[in-house]
Amino acid sequence: MPPQNTGAEFGKLTNVDQQDAGEDASKQSSKASVFVNTEPMREEQVQNAVKFLSHPKVRGSPVIYRRNFLEKKGLTKEEIDEAFRRVPDSQPSEQTAGANQANTPDIQRPAQSQALQPGVSGSAGVTTLSRTSSRYSFHWSHALVAVGFLVVSGAGTAILIKKSILPRLKSWIRKIVLEEEYNQLESTDSKPTVVEEASKAAKAAAAAAVELAKANQEILTCRNEEKRYFLDAVSLLNQQMQEMKLMTNEIRRLEGNLEILYSSLGQRISNSMNSEGICIFLFRIHVVGKFIFSLLENDGGFASSSGASYSRREDYQVNQTSSKPFIVNGKRDYGLHSVTSSSQPASVEPSSAPHPKSYMEIMAMIQRGEKPSNIRDIDDSPPNPNQQPSNPRLAPRAKPWEVGQVQHNSTPVFQSQVNGKDLNSSVLDNSDNAVPRWQAKNARIREIDNGVENNGYNAASSQQPIKRTWVPPQPPPVVMSEAAEAIRRPKPLVQKEQILDDQSVHHSSDISDKVMESSELSKSEGQMEGSSTNAVLGSAEILEES
Amino acid sequence: MPVFKTPFNGYSVKFSPFYEDRLAVATAQNFGILGNGRLHVLSLSPNPSQPFTEIAAYDTADGVYDVAWSESHDSLLVAAVADGSVKLYDTALPPTSNPIRSLREHTREVHSADYNPLRRDSFLTSSWDDTVKLWTLDRPSSLRTFKEHSYCVYSAVWNPRHADVFASASGDCTLRVWDVREPSSTMVFPPHELEVLTCDWNKYDDCIIATASVDKSIKVWDVRSFRVPIAVMNGHGYAVRKVRFSPHVRNLMVSCSYDMTVCVWDFMVEDALVSRYDHHTEFAVGVDMSVLVEGLMASTGWDELVYVWQHGTDPRAP
């Protein structure tokens, strides 16, 4: 019995039932259509999608990934479906279109000719023929355009040839003629040139010899210089060697001092750390070892076991964040970003967020195949798979947003607490009178009504004490679960709701003016003035209110 | 403000729609990677020395990723478990009788569960096997399976005003709006360039939906004109794990993120961030606002803590 709030709607309901059903059905469908895309198809997007789907690589991928790609690009379902329709070979209906095309000559795609299905129904044939005819017109116009283009290009090339190549030929011929004349002239001067060439060669040889001599001299000087530099470098290296020796001696002395320090602190620290902490510290110590005295700022030393081993750990890369004291199970070292596997999809998301240290450890353990030790074998199967849930002790409560709105549910509720506003005592009177009326209807409610307590309502909390005023009726147990009905029979569901609506209408059919009044009231947030009228009307009004 | 320490890493927290002082917490061991799980049912008490009492705690073989309270039975809970099963618990029955159902149909981890607030008899579960399933309490098998996403479905939420409409957010970067009476989804659009981790409907405007993603932003959309968002809220440092619209205030919403903060936003205002709470010391992955008590919110995270506080107060204040 969903409440109706607006007077207009109530006016509709007082009319014939069928009209109501029709109107409400259309209202329902119009409401449902809010969640449907109403945009027209965008041709450009569809064509882009067709190009995408026609790509050979895309053809090989599963259909669902193709759809998902297009969805990600923002195409609506209609556009995607249209693109799939336009691209051949992706739907079986497209292959039958190819079968019809095989009969006609000339323009065919070789892929379509492969899929031949002789048994094609008449209607499919008609539709495919229309499609093929559209394709044919496509092809013809394409052919015409291609032919025209070829003709034009042929003419163009012919003209070009005439204009450009012929003059070139002529000039080439002229060149040849001129060269021949020139050669004839030159042949008379051939003999004296031999002598000249010989003299030239001799001069060149002499010059080359001179250059060689110069180069040799330069090489000699360079070598001398190199020798000097080499000697200098050797001496410098010797000096450095000596300095390094001095430094190593110093370092050894300091190391000795540190070991004494660590061993004195190691006992205290190793007791308070777990192995995780020790790991961290071993890493830290390698880095910190370079800055010998900064280690003393931290709150501890290291485990006494690894005396000199830390110096050998040279491959770890650790970001040293700060010198905060290390708290077990508290703030963690976010320096390790090494492991980002994707064994679970959830871990792909935070790949940019720094993971807690032990998260990384657990991932590493699992990658290695180890199981964390704290997992128990738990049998969580239901001891009685047919166990019925216990009866509810409380009736469902209205949501804050449902106050004063139309609902399409069958369990109307009255919200007893609205943002801590006070409830009039008149409401309580109404509820007391209303309850027995509804109680008579359904025995279950009596049970709930008696059981309704201020259970869990803490007066000590900052909220005002709540008093349950009115218990809504439970739907009759005979009614099937609405969800199941909704899925199977959408239309009857609407009518069923209408029947329930009508029932509520009958109860309050004689108080139309009161309802108008209360419908105005319901627009305010659950205020209850003016509802304190007759008890008989009270329940219906409460219905209107909620 | 009370703090509860869970033995395992928190994954989700939900207030009961029946009792103002009751909430359920879903937790998983070892960050939910591998290990057991536990479902806690807690009750708030005014006693400051013991702010929480644990009404019930149920152990599961695998982590519990999400929990949903029944809208028809005040003691029923639906748990989304990482081994693919959906378990029903009844706190009114003795612990030895629980769980009362274990529904095994999903082939991969069940990531979210949501109960229909209007029909009150059916609930949705979404899973990493790319499907969303619709169930009712009285049937041992699902009523319907919605399989259109091509990657994990992280969240499926009912529309609070249309009993048959729900939305699903998936790792394939799309949001789908469904009507259970239709054979396939009625709308699909890509709200983000990266995985969409969560979505929630506005309680006061039935066409407004918020989505949040790995791209650190929260976007609010009107499904009637889904090309351009109504509002884009940036401010989180890392992926946003959950968003919830306030049940009491039209424009208010709360979000939690891997940057360990819980933020409250007003999406109709130019400077949308209303408040930021950084009480968690690990990823904050679960947040909820009570439908019964205005301003009461709860959050949980991988730091194994559950905080319950009133909006405007400090969650860590004693």
GROMACS .gro file of N, CA, C and O in nm, chain A residues 456-545:
model
  360
  456GLY      N    1   1.811  -0.106   2.198
  456GLY     CA    2   1.925  -0.048   2.130
  456GLY      C    3   1.916   0.102   2.117
  456GLY      O    4   2.006   0.165   2.065
  457TYR      N    5   1.812   0.160   2.163
  457TYR     CA    6   1.805   0.306   2.155
  457TYR      C    7   1.861   0.361   2.284
  457TYR      O    8   1.802   0.348   2.390
  458ASN      N    9   1.972   0.420   2.275
  458ASN     CA   10   2.036   0.468   2.397
  458ASN      C   11   1.999   0.612   2.421
  458ASN      O   12   2.031   0.699   2.342
  459ALA      N   13   1.935   0.633   2.529
  459ALA     CA   14   1.903   0.771   2.563
  459ALA      C   15   2.029   0.849   2.592
  459ALA      O   16   2.033   0.969   2.578
  460ALA      N   17   2.130   0.779   2.632
  460ALA     CA   18   2.254   0.850   2.667
  460ALA      C   19   2.324   0.902   2.545
  460ALA      O   20   2.408   0.990   2.554
  461SER      N   21   2.289   0.850   2.433
  461SER     CA   22   2.355   0.901   2.313
  461SER      C   23   2.304   1.041   2.284
  461SER      O   24   2.210   1.088   2.343
  462SER      N   25   2.368   1.103   2.195
  462SER     CA   26   2.335   1.243   2.170
  462SER      C   27   2.198   1.258   2.106
  462SER      O   28   2.148   1.368   2.093
  463GLN      N   29   2.137   1.148   2.064
  463GLN     CA   30   2.006   1.158   1.999
  463GLN      C   31   1.896   1.161   2.102
  463GLN      O   32   1.909   1.112   2.212
  464GLN      N   33   1.786   1.215   2.062
  464GLN     CA   34   1.671   1.220   2.152
  464GLN      C   35   1.609   1.082   2.161
  464GLN      O   36   1.617   1.004   2.067
  465PRO      N   37   1.548   1.053   2.267
  465PRO     CA   38   1.488   0.919   2.282
  465PRO      C   39   1.381   0.898   2.176
  465PRO      O   40   1.301   0.986   2.147
  466ILE      N   41   1.386   0.781   2.122
  466ILE     CA   42   1.294   0.752   2.013
  466ILE      C   43   1.181   0.667   2.068
  466ILE      O   44   1.203   0.574   2.144
  467LYS      N   45   1.064   0.700   2.025
  467LYS     CA   46   0.952   0.615   2.064
  467LYS      C   47   0.891   0.559   1.938
  467LYS      O   48   0.855   0.633   1.847
  468ARG      N   49   0.881   0.432   1.936
  468ARG     CA   50   0.818   0.372   1.822
  468ARG      C   51   0.671   0.400   1.830
  468ARG      O   52   0.606   0.370   1.927
  469THR      N   53   0.620   0.457   1.726
  469THR     CA   54   0.482   0.501   1.733
  469THR      C   55   0.389   0.409   1.655
  469THR      O   56   0.282   0.374   1.702
  470TRP      N   57   0.429   0.370   1.543
  470TRP     CA   58   0.333   0.304   1.457
  470TRP      C   59   0.404   0.191   1.386
  470TRP      O   60   0.510   0.209   1.333
  471VAL      N   61   0.345   0.078   1.392
  471VAL     CA   62   0.409  -0.038   1.331
  471VAL      C   63   0.347  -0.061   1.195
  471VAL      O   64   0.226  -0.077   1.184
  472PRO      N   65   0.425  -0.060   1.092
  472PRO     CA   66   0.366  -0.081   0.960
  472PRO      C   67   0.329  -0.226   0.941
  472PRO      O   68   0.387  -0.314   1.006
  473PRO      N   69   0.237  -0.252   0.859
  473PRO     CA   70   0.196  -0.391   0.836
  473PRO      C   71   0.299  -0.463   0.754
  473PRO      O   72   0.360  -0.406   0.665
  474GLN      N   73   0.316  -0.587   0.784
  474GLN     CA   74   0.403  -0.670   0.702
  474GLN      C   75   0.324  -0.715   0.580
  474GLN      O   76   0.204  -0.733   0.586
  475PRO      N   77   0.389  -0.736   0.469
  475PRO     CA   78   0.315  -0.785   0.353
  475PRO      C   79   0.266  -0.926   0.382
  475PRO      O   80   0.330  -0.999   0.457
  476PRO      N   81   0.156  -0.962   0.328
  476PRO     CA   82   0.102  -1.096   0.353
  476PRO      C   83   0.202  -1.200   0.308
  476PRO      O   84   0.263  -1.185   0.202
  477PRO      N   85   0.222  -1.304   0.383
  477PRO     CA   86   0.325  -1.402   0.349
  477PRO      C   87   0.299  -1.471   0.217
  477PRO      O   88   0.388  -1.529   0.158
  478VAL      N   89   0.177  -1.467   0.171
  478VAL     CA   90   0.145  -1.539   0.049
  478VAL      C   91   0.212  -1.475  -0.070
  478VAL      O   92   0.248  -1.541  -0.165
  479VAL      N   93   0.231  -1.348  -0.061
  479VAL     CA   94   0.288  -1.277  -0.176
  479VAL      C   95   0.430  -1.324  -0.201
  479VAL      O   96   0.509  -1.332  -0.110
  480MET      N   97   0.461  -1.353  -0.325
  480MET     CA   98   0.597  -1.395  -0.359
  480MET      C   99   0.694  -1.280  -0.346
  480MET      O  100   0.652  -1.165  -0.345
  481SER      N  101   0.816  -1.312  -0.340
  481SER     CA  102   0.915  -1.206  -0.329
  481SER      C  103   0.905  -1.118  -0.452
  481SER      O  104   0.896  -1.164  -0.564
  482GLU      N  105   0.905  -0.994  -0.425
  482GLU     CA  106   0.878  -0.899  -0.532
  482GLU      C  107   0.985  -0.902  -0.639
  482GLU      O  108   0.959  -0.883  -0.756
  483ALA      N  109   1.102  -0.927  -0.596
  483ALA     CA  110   1.209  -0.926  -0.695
  483ALA      C  111   1.189  -1.036  -0.797
  483ALA      O  112   1.205  -1.017  -0.916
  484ALA      N  113   1.153  -1.152  -0.748
  484ALA     CA  114   1.133  -1.264  -0.840
  484ALA      C  115   1.021  -1.232  -0.937
  484ALA      O  116   1.030  -1.256  -1.057
  485GLU      N  117   0.918  -1.176  -0.884
  485GLU     CA  118   0.806  -1.140  -0.971
  485GLU      C  119   0.849  -1.035  -1.071
  485GLU      O  120   0.814  -1.040  -1.188
  486ALA      N  121   0.923  -0.941  -1.023
  486ALA     CA  122   0.961  -0.830  -1.110
  486ALA      C  123   1.037  -0.882  -1.230
  486ALA      O  124   1.020  -0.834  -1.341
  487ILE      N  125   1.119  -0.981  -1.207
  487ILE     CA  126   1.200  -1.028  -1.317
  487ILE      C  127   1.117  -1.106  -1.415
  487ILE      O  128   1.132  -1.095  -1.536
  488ARG      N  129   1.026  -1.185  -1.361
  488ARG     CA  130   0.954  -1.274  -1.450
  488ARG      C  131   0.843  -1.201  -1.524
  488ARG      O  132   0.825  -1.220  -1.643
  489ARG      N  133   0.770  -1.122  -1.451
  489ARG     CA  134   0.654  -1.062  -1.514
  489ARG      C  135   0.649  -0.913  -1.481
  489ARG      O  136   0.590  -0.873  -1.384
  490PRO      N  137   0.713  -0.837  -1.559
  490PRO     CA  138   0.714  -0.693  -1.526
  490PRO      C  139   0.577  -0.631  -1.527
  490PRO      O  140   0.543  -0.554  -1.441
  491LYS      N  141   0.497  -0.661  -1.629
  491LYS     CA  142   0.368  -0.595  -1.637
  491LYS      C  143   0.277  -0.634  -1.521
  491LYS      O  144   0.218  -0.549  -1.458
  492PRO      N  145   0.261  -0.763  -1.495
  492PRO     CA  146   0.172  -0.799  -1.382
  492PRO      C  147   0.219  -0.737  -1.253
  492PRO      O  148   0.139  -0.706  -1.167
  493LEU      N  149   0.348  -0.720  -1.241
  493LEU     CA  150   0.398  -0.659  -1.117
  493LEU      C  151   0.340  -0.522  -1.101
  493LEU      O  152   0.298  -0.480  -0.995
  494VAL      N  153   0.339  -0.450  -1.212
  494VAL     CA  154   0.285  -0.315  -1.206
  494VAL      C  155   0.141  -0.322  -1.163
  494VAL      O  156   0.095  -0.246  -1.080
  495GLN      N  157   0.069  -0.419  -1.221
  495GLN     CA  158  -0.073  -0.430  -1.186
  495GLN      C  159  -0.088  -0.472  -1.041
  495GLN      O  160  -0.177  -0.429  -0.971
  496LYS      N  161   0.002  -0.559  -0.998
  496LYS     CA  162  -0.008  -0.602  -0.859
  496LYS      C  163   0.011  -0.484  -0.766
  496LYS      O  164  -0.060  -0.468  -0.671
  497GLU      N  165   0.106  -0.402  -0.802
  497GLU     CA  166   0.126  -0.284  -0.718
  497GLU      C  167   0.004  -0.196  -0.724
  497GLU      O  168  -0.035  -0.134  -0.628
  498GLN      N  169  -0.055  -0.191  -0.841
  498GLN     CA  170  -0.175  -0.112  -0.855
  498GLN      C  171  -0.285  -0.165  -0.764
  498GLN      O  172  -0.357  -0.089  -0.702
  499ILE      N  173  -0.293  -0.297  -0.757
  499ILE     CA  174  -0.396  -0.356  -0.670
  499ILE      C  175  -0.371  -0.312  -0.526
  499ILE      O  176  -0.461  -0.274  -0.453
  500LEU      N  177  -0.244  -0.319  -0.488
  500LEU     CA  178  -0.212  -0.276  -0.353
  500LEU      C  179  -0.244  -0.129  -0.335
  500LEU      O  180  -0.294  -0.086  -0.233
  501ASP      N  181  -0.211  -0.053  -0.437
  501ASP     CA  182  -0.243   0.089  -0.430
  501ASP      C  183  -0.392   0.108  -0.411
  501ASP      O  184  -0.438   0.188  -0.331
  502ASP      N  185  -0.467   0.031  -0.488
  502ASP     CA  186  -0.612   0.049  -0.483
  502ASP      C  187  -0.665   0.016  -0.345
  502ASP      O  188  -0.758   0.080  -0.297
  503GLN      N  189  -0.605  -0.086  -0.284
  503GLN     CA  190  -0.651  -0.120  -0.151
  503GLN      C  191  -0.633  -0.003  -0.057
  503GLN      O  192  -0.721   0.029   0.021
  504SER      N  193  -0.520   0.059  -0.069
  504SER     CA  194  -0.498   0.173   0.019
  504SER      C  195  -0.594   0.284  -0.015
  504SER      O  196  -0.639   0.357   0.070
  505VAL      N  197  -0.626   0.291  -0.143
  505VAL     CA  198  -0.718   0.396  -0.183
  505VAL      C  199  -0.854   0.374  -0.119
  505VAL      O  200  -0.918   0.466  -0.070
  506HIS      N  201  -0.898   0.249  -0.119
  506HIS     CA  202  -1.031   0.223  -0.063
  506HIS      C  203  -1.039   0.265   0.082
  506HIS      O  204  -1.139   0.314   0.129
  507HIS      N  205  -0.929   0.241   0.149
  507HIS     CA  206  -0.933   0.276   0.291
  507HIS      C  207  -0.948   0.425   0.311
  507HIS      O  208  -1.009   0.470   0.406
  508SER      N  209  -0.891   0.498   0.223
  508SER     CA  210  -0.892   0.643   0.245
  508SER      C  211  -0.972   0.714   0.139
  508SER      O  212  -0.951   0.831   0.113
  509SER      N  213  -1.065   0.644   0.081
  509SER     CA  214  -1.133   0.704  -0.032
  509SER      C  215  -1.231   0.811   0.010
  509SER      O  216  -1.268   0.895  -0.068
  510ASP      N  217  -1.269   0.808   0.133
  510ASP     CA  218  -1.371   0.903   0.173
  510ASP      C  219  -1.314   1.026   0.241
  510ASP      O  220  -1.385   1.099   0.306
  511ILE      N  221  -1.189   1.042   0.230
  511ILE     CA  222  -1.130   1.158   0.296
  511ILE      C  223  -1.042   1.234   0.199
  511ILE      O  224  -0.931   1.274   0.230
  512SER      N  225  -1.098   1.255   0.083
  512SER     CA  226  -1.014   1.315  -0.022
  512SER      C  227  -0.964   1.451   0.019
  512SER      O  228  -0.849   1.485  -0.002
  513ASP      N  229  -1.048   1.529   0.082
  513ASP     CA  230  -1.002   1.662   0.119
  513ASP      C  231  -0.894   1.656   0.225
  513ASP      O  232  -0.797   1.730   0.222
  514LYS      N  233  -0.908   1.562   0.316
  514LYS     CA  234  -0.806   1.549   0.419
  514LYS      C  235  -0.672   1.511   0.356
  514LYS      O  236  -0.566   1.554   0.397
  515VAL      N  237  -0.684   1.429   0.257
  515VAL     CA  238  -0.560   1.385   0.194
  515VAL      C  239  -0.494   1.500   0.123
  515VAL      O  240  -0.372   1.515   0.127
  516MET      N  241  -0.576   1.583   0.061
  516MET     CA  242  -0.515   1.700  -0.005
  516MET      C  243  -0.438   1.780   0.097
  516MET      O  244  -0.329   1.826   0.074
  517GLU      N  245  -0.501   1.794   0.211
  517GLU     CA  246  -0.435   1.871   0.317
  517GLU      C  247  -0.304   1.806   0.356
  517GLU      O  248  -0.201   1.869   0.367
  518SER      N  249  -0.314   1.678   0.377
  518SER     CA  250  -0.194   1.608   0.426
  518SER      C  251  -0.089   1.599   0.318
  518SER      O  252   0.028   1.591   0.346
  519SER      N  253  -0.132   1.600   0.194
  519SER     CA  254  -0.030   1.597   0.089
  519SER      C  255   0.051   1.723   0.091
  519SER      O  256   0.170   1.723   0.068
  520GLU      N  257  -0.014   1.832   0.124
  520GLU     CA  258   0.066   1.954   0.138
  520GLU      C  259   0.160   1.942   0.256
  520GLU      O  260   0.272   1.983   0.252
  521LEU      N  261   0.106   1.885   0.361
  521LEU     CA  262   0.189   1.870   0.481
  521LEU      C  263   0.308   1.783   0.453
  521LEU      O  264   0.417   1.806   0.504
  522SER      N  265   0.287   1.681   0.375
  522SER     CA  266   0.396   1.587   0.354
  522SER      C  267   0.512   1.652   0.282
  522SER      O  268   0.621   1.602   0.284
  523LYS      N  269   0.484   1.763   0.220
  523LYS     CA  270   0.594   1.829   0.151
  523LYS      C  271   0.694   1.885   0.250
  523LYS      O  272   0.812   1.892   0.223
  524SER      N  273   0.645   1.927   0.363
  524SER     CA  274   0.741   1.964   0.467
  524SER      C  275   0.798   1.839   0.526
  524SER      O  276   0.746   1.730   0.506
  525GLU      N  277   0.903   1.854   0.599
  525GLU     CA  278   0.976   1.733   0.633
  525GLU      C  279   0.915   1.658   0.748
  525GLU      O  280   0.963   1.661   0.860
  526GLY      N  281   0.809   1.590   0.718
  526GLY     CA  282   0.755   1.499   0.819
  526GLY      C  283   0.693   1.568   0.936
  526GLY      O  284   0.675   1.509   1.041
  527GLN      N  285   0.656   1.691   0.922
  527GLN     CA  286   0.586   1.757   1.032
  527GLN      C  287   0.447   1.699   1.044
  527GLN      O  288   0.385   1.661   0.946
  528MET      N  289   0.403   1.694   1.164
  528MET     CA  290   0.280   1.619   1.189
  528MET      C  291   0.164   1.705   1.232
  528MET      O  292   0.066   1.654   1.283
  529GLU      N  293   0.170   1.835   1.216
  529GLU     CA  294   0.053   1.912   1.257
  529GLU      C  295  -0.064   1.881   1.167
  529GLU      O  296  -0.049   1.859   1.050
  530GLY      N  297  -0.178   1.887   1.225
  530GLY     CA  298  -0.298   1.870   1.144
  530GLY      C  299  -0.333   1.726   1.119
  530GLY      O  300  -0.437   1.697   1.066
  531SER      N  301  -0.248   1.636   1.159
  531SER     CA  302  -0.282   1.497   1.138
  531SER      C  303  -0.353   1.440   1.257
  531SER      O  304  -0.391   1.324   1.258
  532SER      N  305  -0.370   1.518   1.354
  532SER     CA  306  -0.431   1.466   1.478
  532SER      C  307  -0.582   1.475   1.469
  532SER      O  308  -0.647   1.552   1.536
  533THR      N  309  -0.635   1.399   1.379
  533THR     CA  310  -0.782   1.398   1.362
  533THR      C  311  -0.834   1.262   1.403
  533THR      O  312  -0.784   1.203   1.497
  534ASN      N  313  -0.929   1.216   1.330
  534ASN     CA  314  -0.991   1.091   1.373
  534ASN      C  315  -0.894   0.975   1.368
  534ASN      O  316  -0.808   0.968   1.285
  535ALA      N  317  -0.919   0.887   1.455
  535ALA     CA  318  -0.831   0.769   1.461
  535ALA      C  319  -0.845   0.686   1.335
  535ALA      O  320  -0.750   0.632   1.283
  536VAL      N  321  -0.964   0.677   1.287
  536VAL     CA  322  -0.986   0.595   1.167
  536VAL      C  323  -0.909   0.651   1.050
  536VAL      O  324  -0.851   0.580   0.970
  537LEU      N  325  -0.910   0.782   1.044
  537LEU     CA  326  -0.839   0.843   0.933
  537LEU      C  327  -0.691   0.853   0.961
  537LEU      O  328  -0.612   0.872   0.871
  538GLY      N  329  -0.661   0.836   1.089
  538GLY     CA  330  -0.522   0.864   1.126
  538GLY      C  331  -0.423   0.775   1.052
  538GLY      O  332  -0.322   0.818   1.004
  539SER      N  333  -0.458   0.647   1.041
  539SER     CA  334  -0.363   0.556   0.978
  539SER      C  335  -0.342   0.591   0.833
  539SER      O  336  -0.231   0.597   0.784
  540ALA      N  337  -0.453   0.621   0.768
  540ALA     CA  338  -0.439   0.655   0.626
  540ALA      C  339  -0.359   0.781   0.610
  540ALA      O  340  -0.278   0.794   0.521
  541GLU      N  341  -0.381   0.871   0.700
  541GLU     CA  342  -0.306   0.996   0.690
  541GLU      C  343  -0.160   0.973   0.714
  541GLU      O  344  -0.075   1.033   0.654
  542ILE      N  345  -0.134   0.885   0.808
  542ILE     CA  346   0.006   0.856   0.832
  542ILE      C  347   0.065   0.796   0.705
  542ILE      O  348   0.179   0.822   0.670
  543LEU      N  349  -0.017   0.719   0.639
  543LEU     CA  350   0.027   0.666   0.511
  543LEU      C  351   0.063   0.778   0.417
  543LEU      O  352   0.165   0.777   0.353
  544GLU      N  353  -0.022   0.877   0.415
  544GLU     CA  354   0.004   0.987   0.323
  544GLU      C  355   0.127   1.063   0.366
  544GLU      O  356   0.202   1.112   0.285
  545GLU      N  357   0.145   1.070   0.492
  545GLU     CA  358   0.256   1.149   0.543
  545GLU      C  359   0.389   1.087   0.505
  545GLU      O  360   0.482   1.155   0.469
   0.00000   0.00000   0.00000
